[in-house]
Coordinates of C-alpha atoms in Angstrom, one line a residue:
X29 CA -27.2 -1.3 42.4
X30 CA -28.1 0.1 39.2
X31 CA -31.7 0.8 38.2
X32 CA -33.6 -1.7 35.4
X33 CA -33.3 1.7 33.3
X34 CA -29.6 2.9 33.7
X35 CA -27.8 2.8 30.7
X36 CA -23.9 2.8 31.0
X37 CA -21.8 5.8 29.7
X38 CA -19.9 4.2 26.8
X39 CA -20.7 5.2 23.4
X40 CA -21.2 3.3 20.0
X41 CA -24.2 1.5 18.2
X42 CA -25.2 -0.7 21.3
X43 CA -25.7 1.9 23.6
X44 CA -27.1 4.5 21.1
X45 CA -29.5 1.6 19.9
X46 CA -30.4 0.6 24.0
X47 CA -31.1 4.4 24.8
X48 CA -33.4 4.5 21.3
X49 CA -35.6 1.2 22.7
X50 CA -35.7 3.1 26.8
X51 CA -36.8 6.0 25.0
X52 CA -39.7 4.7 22.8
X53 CA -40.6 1.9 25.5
X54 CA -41.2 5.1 27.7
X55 CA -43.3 6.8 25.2
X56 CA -45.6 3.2 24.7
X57 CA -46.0 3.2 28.1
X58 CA -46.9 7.1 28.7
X59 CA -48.7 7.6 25.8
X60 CA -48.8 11.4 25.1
X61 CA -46.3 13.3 27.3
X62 CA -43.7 16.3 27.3
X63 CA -40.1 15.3 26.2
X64 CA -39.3 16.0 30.6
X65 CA -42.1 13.2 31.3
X66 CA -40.2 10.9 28.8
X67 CA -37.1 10.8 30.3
X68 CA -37.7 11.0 33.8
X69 CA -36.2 7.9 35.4
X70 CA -33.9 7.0 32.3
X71 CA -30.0 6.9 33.3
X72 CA -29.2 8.9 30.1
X73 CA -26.8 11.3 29.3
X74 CA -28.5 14.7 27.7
X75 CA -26.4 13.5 24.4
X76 CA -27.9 10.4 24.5
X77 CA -31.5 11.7 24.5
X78 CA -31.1 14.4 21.8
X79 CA -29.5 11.9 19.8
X80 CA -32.4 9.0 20.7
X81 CA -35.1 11.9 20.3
X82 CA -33.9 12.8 16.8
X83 CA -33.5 9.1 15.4
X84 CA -37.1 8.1 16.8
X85 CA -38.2 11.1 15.2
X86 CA -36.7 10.2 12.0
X87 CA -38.2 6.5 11.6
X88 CA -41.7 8.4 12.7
X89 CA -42.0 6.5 15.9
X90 CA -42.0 10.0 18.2
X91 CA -44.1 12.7 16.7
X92 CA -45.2 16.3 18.4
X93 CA -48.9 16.5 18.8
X94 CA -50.2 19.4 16.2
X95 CA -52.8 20.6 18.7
X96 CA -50.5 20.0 21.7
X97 CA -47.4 22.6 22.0
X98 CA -44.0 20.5 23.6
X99 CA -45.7 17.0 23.5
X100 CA -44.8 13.9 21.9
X101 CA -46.8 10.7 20.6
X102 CA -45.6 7.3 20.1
X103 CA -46.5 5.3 16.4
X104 CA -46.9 2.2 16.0
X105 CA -43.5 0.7 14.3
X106 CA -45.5 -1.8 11.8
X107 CA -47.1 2.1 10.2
X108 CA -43.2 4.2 10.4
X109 CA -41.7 0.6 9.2
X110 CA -43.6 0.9 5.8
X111 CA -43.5 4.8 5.5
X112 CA -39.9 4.5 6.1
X113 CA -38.3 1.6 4.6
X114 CA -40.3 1.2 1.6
X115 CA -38.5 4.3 -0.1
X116 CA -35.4 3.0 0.7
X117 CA -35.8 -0.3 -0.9
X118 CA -37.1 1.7 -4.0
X119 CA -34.0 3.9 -3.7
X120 CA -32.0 0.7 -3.2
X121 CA -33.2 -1.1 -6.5
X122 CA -32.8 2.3 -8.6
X123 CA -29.2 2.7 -7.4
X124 CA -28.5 -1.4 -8.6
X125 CA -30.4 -1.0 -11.9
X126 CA -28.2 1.9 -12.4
X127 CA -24.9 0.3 -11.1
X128 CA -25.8 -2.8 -13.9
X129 CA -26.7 0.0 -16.8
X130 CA -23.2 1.4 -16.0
X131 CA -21.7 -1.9 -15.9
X132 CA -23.3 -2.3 -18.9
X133 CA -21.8 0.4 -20.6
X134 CA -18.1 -0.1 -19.5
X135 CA -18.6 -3.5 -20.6
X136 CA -19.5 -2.5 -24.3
X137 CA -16.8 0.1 -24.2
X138 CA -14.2 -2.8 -22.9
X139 CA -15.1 -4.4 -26.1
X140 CA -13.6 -1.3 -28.1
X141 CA -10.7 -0.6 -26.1
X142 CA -9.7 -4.6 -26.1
X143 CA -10.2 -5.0 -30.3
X144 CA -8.1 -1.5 -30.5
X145 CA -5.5 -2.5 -28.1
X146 CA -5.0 -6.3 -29.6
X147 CA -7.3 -8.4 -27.3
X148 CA -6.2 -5.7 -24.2
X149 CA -3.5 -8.4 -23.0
X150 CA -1.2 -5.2 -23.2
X151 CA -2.7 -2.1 -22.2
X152 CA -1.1 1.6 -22.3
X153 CA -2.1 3.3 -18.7
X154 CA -2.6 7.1 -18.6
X155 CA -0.2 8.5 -15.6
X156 CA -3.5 9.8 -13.7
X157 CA -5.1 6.1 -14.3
X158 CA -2.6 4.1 -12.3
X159 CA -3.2 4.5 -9.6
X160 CA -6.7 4.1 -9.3
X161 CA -6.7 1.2 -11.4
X162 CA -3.5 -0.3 -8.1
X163 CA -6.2 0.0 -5.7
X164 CA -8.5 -1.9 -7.8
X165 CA -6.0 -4.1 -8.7
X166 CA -5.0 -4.6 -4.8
X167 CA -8.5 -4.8 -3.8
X168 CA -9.2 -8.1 -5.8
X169 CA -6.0 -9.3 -4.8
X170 CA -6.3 -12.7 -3.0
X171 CA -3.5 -14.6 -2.7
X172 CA -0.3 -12.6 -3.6
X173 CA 1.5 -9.7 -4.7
X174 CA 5.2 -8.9 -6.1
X175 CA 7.1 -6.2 -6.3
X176 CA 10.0 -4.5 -7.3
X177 CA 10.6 -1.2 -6.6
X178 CA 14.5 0.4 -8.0
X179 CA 16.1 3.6 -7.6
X180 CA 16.7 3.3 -4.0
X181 CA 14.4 5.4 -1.5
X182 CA 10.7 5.6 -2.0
X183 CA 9.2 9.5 -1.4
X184 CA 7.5 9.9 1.8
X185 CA 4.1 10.8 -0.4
X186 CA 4.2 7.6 -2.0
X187 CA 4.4 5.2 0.7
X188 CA 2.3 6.6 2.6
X189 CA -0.7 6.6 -0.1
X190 CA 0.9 2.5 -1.0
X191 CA 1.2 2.0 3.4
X192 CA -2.9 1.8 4.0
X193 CA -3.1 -0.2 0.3
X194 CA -0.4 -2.8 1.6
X195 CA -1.9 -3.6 4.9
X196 CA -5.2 -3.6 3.8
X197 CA -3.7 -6.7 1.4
X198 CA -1.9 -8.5 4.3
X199 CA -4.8 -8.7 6.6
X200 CA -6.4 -10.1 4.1
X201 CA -4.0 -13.2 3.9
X202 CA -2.2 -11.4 0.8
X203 CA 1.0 -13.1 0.3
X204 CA 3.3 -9.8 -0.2
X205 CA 7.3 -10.1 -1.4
X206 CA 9.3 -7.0 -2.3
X207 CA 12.5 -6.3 -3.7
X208 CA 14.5 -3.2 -3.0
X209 CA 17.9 -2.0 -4.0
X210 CA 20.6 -2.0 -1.2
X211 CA 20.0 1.8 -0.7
X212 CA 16.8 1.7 0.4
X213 CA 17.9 0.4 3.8
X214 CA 19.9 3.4 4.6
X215 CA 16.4 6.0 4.5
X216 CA 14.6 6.3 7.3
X217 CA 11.3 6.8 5.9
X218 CA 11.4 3.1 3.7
X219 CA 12.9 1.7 6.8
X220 CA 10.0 2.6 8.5
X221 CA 7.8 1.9 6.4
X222 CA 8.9 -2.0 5.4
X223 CA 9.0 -2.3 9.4
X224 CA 5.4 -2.0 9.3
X225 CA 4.9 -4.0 6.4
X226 CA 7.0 -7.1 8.0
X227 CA 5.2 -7.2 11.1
X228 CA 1.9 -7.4 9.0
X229 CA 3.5 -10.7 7.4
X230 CA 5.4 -9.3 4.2
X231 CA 8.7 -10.2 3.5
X232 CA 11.4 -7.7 1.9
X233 CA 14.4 -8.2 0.3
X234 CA 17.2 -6.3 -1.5
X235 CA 19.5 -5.9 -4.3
X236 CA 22.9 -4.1 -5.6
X237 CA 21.3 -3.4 -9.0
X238 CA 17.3 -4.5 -9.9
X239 CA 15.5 -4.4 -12.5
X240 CA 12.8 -1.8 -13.6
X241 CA 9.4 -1.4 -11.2
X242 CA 7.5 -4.2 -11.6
X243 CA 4.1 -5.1 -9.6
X244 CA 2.5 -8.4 -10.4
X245 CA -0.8 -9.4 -8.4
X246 CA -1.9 -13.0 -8.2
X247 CA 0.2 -13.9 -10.8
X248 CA -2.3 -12.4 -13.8
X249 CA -1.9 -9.3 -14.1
X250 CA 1.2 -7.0 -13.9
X251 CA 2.4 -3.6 -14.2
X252 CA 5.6 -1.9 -16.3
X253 CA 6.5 1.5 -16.8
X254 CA 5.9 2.5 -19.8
X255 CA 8.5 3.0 -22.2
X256 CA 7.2 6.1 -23.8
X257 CA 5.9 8.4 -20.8
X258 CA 5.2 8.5 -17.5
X259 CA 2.4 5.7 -17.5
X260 CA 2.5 2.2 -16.8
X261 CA 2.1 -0.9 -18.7
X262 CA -0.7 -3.2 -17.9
X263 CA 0.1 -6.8 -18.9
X264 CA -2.4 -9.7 -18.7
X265 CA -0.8 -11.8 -21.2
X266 CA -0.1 -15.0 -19.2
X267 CA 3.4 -15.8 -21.3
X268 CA 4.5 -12.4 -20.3
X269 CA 3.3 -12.4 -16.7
X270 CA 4.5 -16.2 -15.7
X271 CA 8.1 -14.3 -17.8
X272 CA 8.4 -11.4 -15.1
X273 CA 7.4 -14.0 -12.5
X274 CA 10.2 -15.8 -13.3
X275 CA 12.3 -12.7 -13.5
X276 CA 11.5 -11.7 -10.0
X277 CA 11.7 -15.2 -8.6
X278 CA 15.3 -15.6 -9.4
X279 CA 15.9 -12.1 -8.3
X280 CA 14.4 -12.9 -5.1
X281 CA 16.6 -16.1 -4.4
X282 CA 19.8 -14.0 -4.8
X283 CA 18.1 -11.3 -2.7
X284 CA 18.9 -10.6 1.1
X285 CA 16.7 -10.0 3.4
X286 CA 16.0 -5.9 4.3
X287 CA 17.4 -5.1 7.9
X288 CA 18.1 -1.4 9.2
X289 CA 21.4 1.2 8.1
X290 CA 22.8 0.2 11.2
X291 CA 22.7 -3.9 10.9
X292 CA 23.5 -3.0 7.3
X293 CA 26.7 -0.9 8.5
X294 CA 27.6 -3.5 11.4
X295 CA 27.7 -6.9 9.2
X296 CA 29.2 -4.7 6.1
X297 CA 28.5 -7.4 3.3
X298 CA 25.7 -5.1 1.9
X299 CA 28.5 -2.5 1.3
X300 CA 30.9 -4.9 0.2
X301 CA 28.1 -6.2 -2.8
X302 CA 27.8 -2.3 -3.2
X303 CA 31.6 -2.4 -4.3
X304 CA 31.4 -5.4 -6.1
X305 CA 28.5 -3.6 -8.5
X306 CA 30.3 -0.2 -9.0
X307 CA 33.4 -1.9 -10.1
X308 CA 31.5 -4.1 -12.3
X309 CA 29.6 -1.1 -13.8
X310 CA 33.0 1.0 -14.4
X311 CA 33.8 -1.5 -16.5
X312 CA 30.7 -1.1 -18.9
X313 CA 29.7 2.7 -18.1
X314 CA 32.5 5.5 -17.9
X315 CA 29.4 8.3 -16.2
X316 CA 29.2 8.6 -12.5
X317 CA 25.9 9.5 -12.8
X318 CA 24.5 6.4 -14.8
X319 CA 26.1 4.0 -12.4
X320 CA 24.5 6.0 -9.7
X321 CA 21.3 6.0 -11.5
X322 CA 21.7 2.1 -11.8
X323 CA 22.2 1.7 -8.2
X324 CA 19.6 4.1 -6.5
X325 CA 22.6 5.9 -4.8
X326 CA 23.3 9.8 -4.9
X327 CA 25.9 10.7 -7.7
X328 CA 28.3 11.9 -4.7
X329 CA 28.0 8.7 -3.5
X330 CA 29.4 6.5 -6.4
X331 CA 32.0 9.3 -6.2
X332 CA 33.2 7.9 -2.9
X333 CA 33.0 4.8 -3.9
X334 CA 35.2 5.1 -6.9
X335 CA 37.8 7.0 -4.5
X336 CA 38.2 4.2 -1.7
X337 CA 38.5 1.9 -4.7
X338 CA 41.3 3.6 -6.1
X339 CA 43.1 4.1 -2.7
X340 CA 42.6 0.2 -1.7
X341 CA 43.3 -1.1 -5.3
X342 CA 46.5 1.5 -5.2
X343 CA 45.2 2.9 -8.9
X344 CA 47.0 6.2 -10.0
X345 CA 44.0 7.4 -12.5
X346 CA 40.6 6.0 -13.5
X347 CA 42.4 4.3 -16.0
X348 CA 44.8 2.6 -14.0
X349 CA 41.8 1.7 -11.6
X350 CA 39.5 0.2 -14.7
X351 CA 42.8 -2.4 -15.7
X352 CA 43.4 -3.3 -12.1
X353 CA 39.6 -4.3 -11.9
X354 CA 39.2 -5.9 -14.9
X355 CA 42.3 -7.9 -13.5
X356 CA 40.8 -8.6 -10.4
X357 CA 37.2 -9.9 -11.6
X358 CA 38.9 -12.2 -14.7
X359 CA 41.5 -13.4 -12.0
X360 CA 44.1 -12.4 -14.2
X361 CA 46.3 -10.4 -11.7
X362 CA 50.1 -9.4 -12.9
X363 CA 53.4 -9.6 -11.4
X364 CA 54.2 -6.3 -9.9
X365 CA 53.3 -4.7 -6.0
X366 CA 49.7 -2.7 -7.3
X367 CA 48.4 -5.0 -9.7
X368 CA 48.8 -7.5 -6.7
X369 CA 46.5 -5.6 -4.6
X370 CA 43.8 -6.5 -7.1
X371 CA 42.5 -9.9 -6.0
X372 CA 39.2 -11.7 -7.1
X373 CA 37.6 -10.7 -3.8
X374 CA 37.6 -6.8 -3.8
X375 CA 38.2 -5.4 -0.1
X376 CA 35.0 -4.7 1.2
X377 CA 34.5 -0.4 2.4
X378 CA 32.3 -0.3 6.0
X379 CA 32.2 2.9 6.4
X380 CA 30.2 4.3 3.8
X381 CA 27.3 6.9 4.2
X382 CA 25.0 5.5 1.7

């Protein structure tokens, strides 16, 4: 049976704070004595009592004797209290009346910036200010956050910095919807990483073609890229914001929900929408690389695309291909064998590598 003074081996605040009150109720009882008369009898590890000896030390409740070489005296805590919690209350209320000065200040300069910006319902980010001013955003967050996030993959560097922001939100009863283009679900890195996400509680969807990055939180206040540089837009003009709210809503309800490259690849009807939205866009845009660009797939890619489209649609040359599919999505179809091929359902293509 364990000893009224045994203290168990686990670590953390309970047992550093039990070993601190063995300790000092040691020294009460003692008075006087070496640091071996101390802990004699006390089921502590020597961890334990360096780390007991150095915190009673520091609150002045274990001091070394000046006349007396290797021996300790217990104070009285009502003395070490006062010594050492009054200058941390004085350190506490100069640190707040410094925090409100600041405040203070930021607030007067918030009265600048908004008259120079038009009541600061549109303000012009700085690159190196967005993200701080995301985290702050995200940590004010209550009730929900969109997001729409083109171009296909994410870099590994910036989910990972967005991963530990995002969770933070949904254990925090965030609401969190995103939108992704149909590329997305064939990287393994943004698979990953909306995996993690959905089991917190988000919900992730994707589309052939999206519009650009948008982040709204709690409906108020949302984020563009700005036209002009690599910065961001931040909007907190409620016409605007309730606008892109829209915007995303009815992107959302066309959306389908994310599931992994090899789902994607089994059911096929992401591919086939993929289709569907390059022959669309060679109708408007004659570049490989802009239609690429629009879909958040590789140029090479879109190239393979085109080519299945030609060789199921039986088209001789790009221009060939471009009247067959503007027959096929106006339904006007003509007489002969190829132009026949050209349905209003194109075929879908399951084997592609994007």
């Amino acid at each position: 049976m364990a000893s009224k003074h045994e203290v168990n081996n686990e670590s953390g605040p309970d047992a550093a704070t039990r070993a601190l009150q063995l300790l000092y109720a040691g020294a009460l009882r003692q008075g006087a004595s070496t640091r071996e008369e101390l802990v004699r009898g006390l089921n502590l590890s020597s961890t334990a009592v360096d780390d007991a000896f150095e915190r009673l030390g520091e609150l002045g409740l274990l001091e070394p004797c000046p006349d007396r070489p290797g021996v300790y005296e217990p104070r009285l805590l009502e003395s070490a209290e006062v010594r050492v919690v009054a200058p941390l209350q004085r350190a506490l209320r100069e640190a707040q009346t410094q925090v409100d000065a600041v405040r203070g200040e930021f607030a007067a300069l918030r009265e600048v910036q908004a008259a120079g910006a038009g009541r600061g319902d549109v303000l012009t980010v700085d690159a190196r200010d967005v993200n701080p001013m995301l985290e702050e955003e995200a940590q004010n967050c209550r009730t929900e956050v969109l997001t729409a996030q083109p171009g296909g993959p994410r870099p590994v560097k910036v989910l990972s910095r967005a991963q530990s922001r995002d969770l933070a939100m949904l254990e925090q009863g965030v609401r969190m919807r995103t939108i992704y283009q149909h590329s997305a679900r064939f990287n393994p890195a943004t698979e990953a990483y909306v995996e993690r996400l959905v089991a917190g509680g988000a919900e992730v969807r994707t589309l052939h073609t999206l519009f650009p990055r948008l982040i709204v939180f709690d409906r108020r206040t949302a984020f563009l890229p700005a036209h002009d540089g690599p910065g961001a837009l931040r909007i907190r003009h409620q016409g605007v914001v309730t606008f892109l709210v829209s915007t995303f809503e009815t992107a959302w309800h066309t959306a389908v929900p994310f599931a992994s490259a090899y789902e994607t690849r089994r059911e096929g009807f992401v591919i086939s929408d993929m289709q569907q939205a390059i022959a669309r866009l060679l109708l408007e845009e004659a570049k490989d690389a802009a239609i690429a660009r629009q879909l958040g797939i590789s140029e090479r890619s879109c190239r393979q695309h085109i080519a299945k489209l030609m060789t199921q649609l039986g088209a001789n040359n790009r221009t060939h291909l471009g009247f067959l599919l503007a027959s096929a999505i106006s339904g006007e179809g003509g007489s002969d064998s190829s132009d026949s091929k050209a349905s209003a359902e194109l075929p879908a293509v399951r084997d592609s590598g994007e």
